[in-house]
């Protein structure tokens, strides 16, 4: 059974190292009616919110508790990264079933807290309640960016190059394995991008500071969907070269994932961005490979070009979660 609310909150407070840290943008965190954040005239505030639902985004028999917490907060941190921002504070509303073991909650909170602190964000508040059915977590991540400098989805223009960080399809490859009805749990070390993804916070900030990215998004829904978001918001089309897409390597011995997963698999939390043709984009930033996968075109269609030069329309395919 999870601890009752007051005991749970005090346990979370004592688990949180950043709770003991003073200064910075979080003036007062957990423990009062509101968190107090210090406003700064030179900066814009970024806010992102995400649901993590048992049975939809994770399964308790498939995902270790720490991985669930890690992935839950990474979704928000990755959104901040996609704006070129710095994470500041995390708020967590958590509904837990009455029969959930407290050690599961501890593992989940460790995942949330370690990952938040790694990226400089403080857990500054939230709420808890009993859930009639499954774990429900609603996470809000606040970030900051110099005033007027957030990298939006609206900035892509015809002629811009399209780039992606890291590799794609690694997270979805784990989902394929998990869905396969396997008996043994999947080894998280063989599928780190699924169980313990890292948001590209520093890389996003560098792209913004050096004014390299004209538009940016994180790959949470899959390349075909996320690129369609940039194109829709910018009012442009695109051409993507199938052979150029960096495909993740997974498993042991490792193998490259199928193109289909690279195109449509979600939850890799890489950055997808566009850059003006005169911008020289380094092959690596902070050790992370950056790959040019195509270019922005006039019109509204997104085309996939294969090795022989054949073009077909690349339609956004929704990312399925764990729902049966
Ligand atoms: Mg996003």
GROMACS .gro file of N, CA and C and ligand atoms in nm, residues 48 50 75 78-80 82 153 217-221 226 269, ligand 1:
model
   46
   48UNK      N    1   0.513   2.322  -2.006
   48UNK     CA    2   0.466   2.207  -2.081
   48UNK      C    3   0.404   2.107  -1.986
   50UNK      N    4   0.221   1.702  -1.945
   50UNK     CA    5   0.206   1.570  -2.006
   50UNK      C    6   0.143   1.471  -1.908
   75UNK      N    7   0.967   1.344  -2.080
   75UNK     CA    8   0.875   1.399  -2.182
   75UNK      C    9   0.869   1.552  -2.171
   78UNK      N   10   1.218   1.721  -2.243
   78UNK     CA   11   1.246   1.721  -2.386
   78UNK      C   12   1.170   1.834  -2.458
   79UNK      N   13   1.049   1.863  -2.412
   79UNK     CA   14   0.976   1.977  -2.468
   79UNK      C   15   1.049   2.108  -2.442
   80UNK      N   16   1.106   2.123  -2.323
   80UNK     CA   17   1.184   2.243  -2.291
   80UNK      C   18   1.308   2.249  -2.382
   82UNK      N   19   1.335   2.132  -2.676
   82UNK     CA   20   1.291   2.163  -2.813
   82UNK      C   21   1.267   2.312  -2.836
  153UNK      N   22   0.807   2.625  -3.370
  153UNK     CA   23   0.784   2.535  -3.484
  153UNK      C   24   0.753   2.614  -3.611
  217UNK      N   25   1.148   2.090  -3.293
  217UNK     CA   26   1.049   2.009  -3.220
  217UNK      C   27   1.125   1.888  -3.165
  218UNK      N   28   1.073   1.825  -3.061
  218UNK     CA   29   1.135   1.699  -3.018
  218UNK      C   30   1.056   1.583  -3.078
  219UNK      N   31   1.125   1.470  -3.101
  219UNK     CA   32   1.058   1.356  -3.166
  219UNK      C   33   0.990   1.270  -3.060
  220UNK      N   34   0.871   1.314  -3.020
  220UNK     CA   35   0.796   1.238  -2.921
  220UNK      C   36   0.692   1.148  -2.988
  221UNK      N   37   0.639   1.190  -3.101
  221UNK     CA   38   0.533   1.113  -3.168
  221UNK      C   39   0.585   1.032  -3.286
  226UNK      N   40   0.599   1.442  -3.623
  226UNK     CA   41   0.664   1.562  -3.571
  226UNK      C   42   0.708   1.656  -3.685
  269UNK      N   43   1.274   1.115  -2.824
  269UNK     CA   44   1.315   1.241  -2.761
  269UNK      C   45   1.444   1.297  -2.819
  325LIG    MG1   46   0.726   1.817  -2.784
   0.00000   0.00000   0.00000
